[in-house]
Amino acid sequence: KSRGESKSSSDKGTISLVDKVRPGDDMGDVKIETLNFARAAVSLLGKKFEGCRAKARLHVTMAKSTNDDQQSMPVLVDSDDEIDAPQEKDKITSFHPFDGLKVGGIIQNTKCVAIDVRDGVTYIELTNRCDPGSSDEDLPMFVEDPSRLKIGSLVSCIITAVSKQNKGIWVQICPGCVGFVPGLELSADLNVLNNMNTHFKIGGRVQCKVLQNGAKKGQFKEVVRLSILACADSSASSITRPSRGNTLICRVNRNTKQVRAPALMVDFAGGHVGRCDITELAELDDWENMPLGRSGIDTDKSANKGGDEDDDEDDHMDARHEGDYTHGLYVSCRVLSSSGGGHSEISLRESRLEGDLDDDEPPEEKGIVHAFVVNTNKKGCFLRMSRSIEGRVILKDLSDSFLPDPVSMFPPGRLVVGRVKQIRALNGAQKKGRRTTMTVDMNLRESVLLEDDNKVAFDDIKEGDKYEGVVTRIESYGVFVRLDNSEVSGLVHLSECSDDYIKNLSSLYDPGDLVKILVIKIDEEQKRIGLSMKASHFEDDESDDDSDDSSVDSDADAAMEGVKFVDEDDDSDDENYASKLANKMKSMEDESDSSDAGSSSDSSDNESSDENDSSDDEVKAVQPMDTDVGFDWGTGTSEKSSPGDDDSDSSSSDESSSDEDDAKKGHKSRKKATAKKLEEKEIAKMEQRLADGTADENPETAADFERLIASDPNSSESWIKFMAYRLSLADIAGARGVAQRAFNRIEFRQEGEKLNVWTALLTLENKYGTSKTFKKTIENASQHNNPKQVYLRVCEMLEKDVVACHGDLAVITRADEMFSKMCKKFRSKKTVWISYFKYLLKNARHEEAHILWKQSVKSLPEYKHIETMSKFAQLEYEHGSPERARTIFDALLEKNSKRLDLLFVYVDKEVKHGQVEVARKLFVTTLNPPSGKKKIKFSDKQMKSLFKKWYKMEDENGDDDSRMAVKVAAREYVESSSKK
C-alpha cells in the first residue's frame, strides 16, 4: 500500500508537527467542526496537539460507519415501490459512513493516514477504519498519484453517483482518485442492472478490483476503471472475446450504428460489440410489429391531427420511438457466432438461451410466412425471415390496391405476412461477402393470402370455358378482367364487351365490377387469353338455372314417392282412377292459368298465407285436417255438425280427398311462382341500384360494403358504416375485424381518417367491451395517433355516458378519472383543460371547475393564460354564472386593454344573453373611460374595426337613435384624428 509522505512547508509550527506525526500514528479522539458529504473537518483533542495550527480532516473514503445495521451494496429490495426512487446528490443518507454523525460529535480511535500540504496549509488526513493497535499494513489505501494503482489491486470505494441510463456507478477510491464501474462489471443480476438507482445507494461502500488505469504520473483526478464482479471471480478480470454458445449479459446501445439493419446493437464487457438481428429478438410465434420502434421515421408536421385549434409545436410525438428495447437496457443473450475483428452475432430468444443454436427452417414454396421489412425502394420491398434468409417483393405484389408511397407504408422493421412464390439457394460465388444463404420471392397481396389452393391456373383454361371475374382496368380499347380464384387476367376487346355498340366503356364498367366472361382465344406462347362479355353468350345460362330448379322439384317429388298419407285412398285401385286423374290435371291447369293471369287478389292472398301454408303442409301429411272448428264451410253459418253427418259424408270421402290433393298441388305451384317473382324483383332492384349508383350510397349487404371500400379504402366513413352494419347483426368480433382491416388499408398519412376509425372502435369497446379491452384500445390508439386527440375523444365519449346515466355514480367516477388522467398527462395543453372545464360546468359542478381553473393556470405556460381564461369565461356564460364571467372578462381587459378580440367576444356573449345595454356600455367606456382611468390609444385600423363591430350590433339589436349615436362617435373620431 502506498501512503502520503510529508511535504515541505515554511510554517515552523507545521514543521514541528510533521516531525512528530507520521502515517500510521494514533491520533486519538477528534471533535467534528464541520460536516458535508465528502469530508468532516475535525480538531485534535490530544494534549500534545494543543496550539498546533495544522488542520485535520476525515475523508468519506477513510471513514468507518458507526451504524452496525448499515446494508451492503447492492441493496436487496423487497417492495416494487422502492424501485427507481430518486436519489439526492451530496446528501448524507443511512448508507453513508457519516450517517449518525453531527457537528460537535466525537470520533474515537483515529489514525493518521497521510499528511498533505496544499496552498501553504497542512492537512492531516485521518481514518477510523483501523482498530487500535493495528499495524501500518492495515491502513486503508491512500493514493496521491492515481498512476500508482496497479491493475488487479483491490480497493474500497464510496458510491458518489449513479450515471444515467444505467451506464454504471461513479466511486471515490480516496481523496483525489475517482473510479468508474461499468454496468457490465457491477452484477450478474438483470434486475439489479436495470434498476441501479434502487440497488446502489449514494454513499454506500463497495469493494472493487482495478481493471484499467490510464492515468499517467502527475495527473489529478484521472478515472480508474473498476469491477465488482472481478472481486468474486478472479477469472473475470481477464476479459475475453465472446465465443459461440456463451450466455452473457449485454447492454443495449441504440447510439451504435446498426450493422445489416434492422438490428439491435449491444455492448459486452471489455468493449466488445454484439449484433442481434431483428428476427432473433423473440420467438417466431411472438414476433411483433416494429419491435425496434420507429427510429428515424420523419413525422409529417402538416398532417391533419383532427382539427385541433391548439397549434403547439409539441403536439407531435417525438420521431424516435425505441420500442421495448430502450437505450441502456440490460438483457441476457446467447452468442451464435463471433468474427475475428468485428461484432458477435447474438440472440435474445428463450429457445436459444435454453440451448437451441440451430438455424431456422427454410420456408416452403406457396407457404405463408412472416418477415420483417429491411428496406423499400423503387426496386421493391426487401424482407428478412431469419439471419440467413432474405426475400423480395416487387411493388405490384405489395397490395391489391394502389400504394402512392410504398416507402412510408413499409418502413424498416414492419412485420408483414406473405405467400412464398419462389425459393433460390445461393451458390458459393453468390455467397461471397454475404451472410445470406437463401433468397425468397414473396407476394403480400391480401387476395393471394386468402386464395384457394385449388385456384385456376393458366393451363386449366380452355376455349369456350365460362368464368366469373372482376374488372381490374378500363382502357379505350377494352376491359381487363381477372378470373375469380385465379391470378390470370385477360383482355375483353371493345368489340366483345357488348352485343351493342359502346361509345364509352367507362360509363358502363368500373374497376371492381363482377362480370361473366367467355374464353374465346388462348395464346400459349405469350400466356394471354382473349375474353368476351357479350350477353348472347350467356342466354342459355338462364334456362340452365330454370332446369336446375325443375330438377330439384323432381328430386323432391321422387323422394315423396311411397309416402302414404292418412285417410288417403289408393286411387290406383279405383276403377275411376283415369277420370279422377284427368280431373286433377284439368284443375291444376285452371289454377295455373289463373295464377299466370296475375289476379291481384290471388297474389295478395298467396303472399300473406305462404308461411301458414308451408307450416300446415307437414301437419296435414301426418294427420287429417280437423274441420270441426265451429264454422260451416258450405253455408257460412256458425253451427257444429252433428255426429250423424259423418256417416252421411262418408260416401263422398274419395271425392273430398281428391279435392284436397288438388288444393295442395295448387298451393305449391302458386308459392313457387310467387317466390320466383319476388326473387326476380329483388334481382332487378339490385341491378337498378348498381346501374344508377345508389348501391354505393346506401349499402345494404356485406358485398355492397366491400365494393364501397374497394373504391375508396381511405374513407373512414365507409369503414365506420361497415362496422355499424356488423353490429346490427350482433357480430361484435366482426366489427373489430373491420376496424383492424381499416388500420391496415387506410393510407399511412391519412391520420385524420385513421383517428376516426379508432374513435369508432373506442366507442364499440366502451359499449360492448370490458374495462380491460377499453383501456388496451386507448393505449393502442395513443401509440398510432396524436395521444392528446385520442384522450379528448375518449373524454367526450364518457361525457355523453354521464349525461345518459341519470346520476349513476360509477359512470361519473369513471369519467372524472379519465378527465383527470388527461389533464395530468397533457398538463401543458390548454385544450384538455378547457374540455374539463366544460364537462364540470355542464354538470353544475361550479366549485370544482373554479378549483380546476386555478390548477390550470399553474400548469399552463404563461402565454396560454389569456385564451384559457377567455374560454373559461365563455363557458361560464353558457353553463355557469354570467356575473363570474363578467368579472373574468373585466380582469382580462384591464390587463390587456388593446386586445379588441377579447372585447368583441365579451360583447357577443352579452348580446347573446340579451344584455344589449351592457354591451353598448362596453363600447362607450372603451372609447371614453370614466374619470381616473387612462384613455386607451388605438390605431386607426383598430378604431375602424371597433366602430364597425359597434354599428353591426346596433343594426341588429338597436334602433335609429343608437345607430345614429355610433355614426356621430365615428365622425367625431375622424375629425379629431384629422386635426392632429
Coordinates of N, CA, C and O in Angstrom, one line a residue, residues 92 95 98 121 149 161 227 234 254 297-298 325 502 643 722 777 828 919:
I92 N -26.3 13.1 2.8 CA -25.9 12.0 3.7 C -27.1 11.2 4.1 O -28.1 11.7 4.7
F95 N -27.0 5.1 4.3 CA -26.0 4.2 3.7 C -24.6 4.9 3.8 O -23.6 4.3 3.5
F98 N -20.9 8.7 7.2 CA -21.1 9.8 8.1 C -22.5 9.7 8.8 O -22.9 10.6 9.5
V121 N -1.1 25.2 3.4 CA -1.8 24.8 4.6 C -1.6 23.3 4.7 O -1.7 22.5 3.7
L149 N -1.7 3.1 -8.9 CA -2.6 2.0 -8.7 C -2.3 0.9 -9.7 O -2.3 1.1 -10.9
A161 N -22.2 8.7 -7.3 CA -23.3 9.0 -8.3 C -23.6 7.7 -9.1 O -22.8 6.8 -9.3
S227 N -14.0 -3.0 -11.3 CA -15.0 -4.1 -11.5 C -15.4 -4.7 -10.1 O -14.5 -4.9 -9.3
S234 N -12.0 -14.4 -9.9 CA -10.7 -13.9 -10.3 C -10.5 -14.0 -11.8 O -9.8 -13.2 -12.4
R254 N -28.4 2.0 -28.4 CA -29.1 2.5 -29.6 C -28.3 3.6 -30.3 O -28.8 4.0 -31.4
I297 N -37.9 7.7 -38.5 CA -39.1 8.0 -39.4 C -39.5 9.4 -39.2 O -39.8 9.8 -38.1
D298 N -39.6 10.2 -40.2 CA -40.0 11.6 -40.1 C -41.5 11.7 -39.9 O -42.2 11.0 -40.6
Y325 N -37.0 -2.1 -26.5 CA -35.5 -2.2 -26.3 C -34.9 -0.8 -26.2 O -34.4 -0.3 -27.2
I502 N -70.7 0.3 -78.1 CA -70.5 1.1 -76.8 C -69.5 2.2 -77.2 O -68.4 1.9 -77.7
P643 N -123.1 -35.7 -35.0 CA -122.3 -36.9 -35.3 C -122.9 -37.7 -36.4 O -122.2 -38.4 -37.1
F722 N -69.5 0.2 -42.3 CA -69.3 -1.3 -42.3 C -69.3 -1.8 -40.9 O -69.9 -2.9 -40.6
T777 N -57.4 -0.6 -25.8 CA -57.6 0.1 -27.1 C -57.2 1.6 -27.0 O -56.6 2.1 -28.0
S828 N -49.6 20.8 -20.1 CA -49.2 22.0 -20.8 C -50.1 22.3 -22.0 O -49.8 23.3 -22.7
A919 N -73.6 45.6 -23.3 CA -72.7 45.5 -24.5 C -72.4 46.9 -25.0 O -71.3 47.3 -25.3

